[in-house]
Amino acid sequence: MKRLPATLATLFLSVSAFAADPFDDKFRQLDELLPTPNEVRNASGAPGHGYWQQRADYRMRVTLDEAKRAISGAGTVTYYNNSPDTLDYLWVQLDQNMFRADSDNRRVATAPSREAWAKAKSSGDGLGFEALRFMLDTRTFEGGITVGKLAGADGRPLLHTINKTMMRIDLPQPLKPGARFTFSLEWSFNIPEMKVLGRRSGYEKFDDKNDIYEIAQFFPRMAAYYDQKGWQNKQYLGDGEFTLEFGDYDVQVTVPADHIVASTGELQNPGAVLTAAQRERLEQARTAKKPVLIVTQKEAEAAERVRSSATRTWHFKAKNVRDFAFASSRKFIWDAQGVQSGPHKVLAMSFYPKEGNPLWERYSTQSIIHTIEQYNKYSFDYPYPVAISVNGPVGGMEYPMISFNGPRPTKDKKTGELTYSKRTKYGLIGVIIHEVGHNYFPMIVNSDERQWTWMDEGLNSFLQSLAERAWEEDFPSRRGDARFITSYMASRNQVPVMTNAESTLQRGNNAYAKPAAALNILRETILGRELFDHAFRTYSERWKFKRPTPADFFRTMEDASGTDLDWFWRGWFYTTDAVDISIDGISEYGVSTKSPETEKAWQKAQQDAEPPSISEVRDKDMPRRVNVRPELKDFYNEHDDFTVTNKDRNKYAETMDKLEDWEKALLAQGKHLYLVDFTNHGGLVMPLILEIELKSGKKYIERVPAEVWRYSPKKITKVIVTDEPMTGLTQDPYWETADIDVDNNAWPRKPTKSRLELFKADDGEDMMKDYRTPLKKQEAKADKAAPEAKVE
């Protein structure tokens, strides 16, 4: 420890930090990156006084042909031009064309690296059975949508051009601001088998010869037109999801008469499709305290055994939604329970086959209700009349009021016993929370998914983590906490979060996990829960049933929290920098008391603490002349350099006489000062969260804002003042900043603990022994039935 001299006037400590050249300003404002505010989107992040958005209403009749596994439909679309622009044409999305053999989705697919392909070390490398089946079946499946009649309200054909997954309709006359245009069309397509060719929709085959159909992207949908993009007509390649306009839907779905249909919207004709008992149960469910079975497992199993040749039409209406989807099967068990969402009465419902039990009957509807209760806390009251979870072939996908979710128990092929793993149980709860949560983002807060995946997936994954924590303690969440993202942040194979949806690498980490962790850090570490929750709720309320952009989110969070967060958005969303802050050096200083008694005693203690030289150690017992002849000793043998003299005492008295009372008190406090060097190895500037441990064993936290890096983003020196000696210092003790290397976060350094696995030596290959190994009987039978496949 060193002693700091104090001047007679004041005690002053100056610490200089020198920035790199050229200066890397981590706190540079985002003005050059964000669009200029205007009357549509103002500088606070709110919709401006001139905000507008388009609208499209749909009336459709859709038929599921179970024998052909095909969909056919017909209907009308009314498009409202609420923009200030005159439109000469409309763009319509034909998403089913992704399943054409010649689609861009199929053509742009690439193989893993040559090394991974040729020298596969695991199932994740090389080519798997499923991948090869997909590759071959895409060449023969007759996918894609066939557009039949396309006409205006007057019945005249409309000129149109199909460009892959987009269709341009040329208008007979320009569509002026405030005008609307109605057209009719017919279409059809073959439904892909989800587990072979599907993406977000398709059918699943069962051993009992029945199917579950989860049908989405099944009709020509209006592309979005908005102020920041114009027409969002970027091709659908598979990863970038959907950008859509709100509207009202009136849809009639014709299916086999023994099917049960789950759908976006409210059922309009229960008397025509449900039995009297089912209608009574549905009414009871609205006020029930636990889920009520509308279609029981016994009823579903009876339907599985007898296939009806008749059809039945289910009629649904949905108001102010941006999309429509449905599921259909005779295998469905159906349960429901009412839940209050602010002023709205909501019916939470689950549809699942018997293969989903006992998991689904226990957890699905409860998970829906839990999601609504939790998401309402942080955003707004769920406004729709129903919220649905369907078990089928799609592992997890969202649409307005309905979601498709996959996990099921497994059945032992020999004993028939049903079991499920911990991962399956919590995976089911988690995916239902996530997919039902998507009703809030992006089904209501209607961001451009084709452009920015993170705006719905990242925000939703963050809220999902909050809902999971509210489900039970120690819920095995995979995203949200800062520590979950460190491996990805340390990797090289990544791009910034602000990357187009079709160009992201490691999509799950980039668009889901990293933004979720960033928002958790913003809530827990940067802003605090109260400021964050108010700002996030403000964003949600401002932009529900509207289309926000990233700039609107960034600006609203700053506006409503009263905090400049440009440094945070820049680092976390516009770069691939990581958090890696190390403690590199510590110097201890005590303030000189000027008292010779105290200071010379301190100096002597420092010298005594130094190790003796090796010669002194070895000469310890050497005979000394002065010991043999004591008359040789004098004053200097009795006093050393640390003896306090009267001159020292007089000088001290003179010095103290010149000091004011507050200066004397300052010298007497006996504070301990530490200069601590911090280095930013990762590039991301973050707050310092310092756990300080004192000699007495006391521990406390000091939080230093990220602005401590504003003048020197790579290396800083910070002063820490304590009342007693500091014995330990840890940066980020709770792992709340996503620091990728916590080994350099502590002083003194802590050892890295691990386990060493010992292995026995391998005796090597014994071909003779392997050749003489008896064949198992069932393998022998199989060998006779079919020759062994060879891989070269």
XYZ file of C-alpha atoms in Angstrom, residues 615-624:
10
model
C 21.876 -13.911 2.231
C 20.210 -12.540 5.343
C 18.386 -15.823 5.854
C 21.564 -17.868 5.569
C 23.593 -15.438 7.750
C 21.022 -15.417 10.529
C 23.240 -17.295 13.038
C 26.518 -15.690 11.975
C 28.594 -14.310 14.928
C 28.575 -10.466 14.823
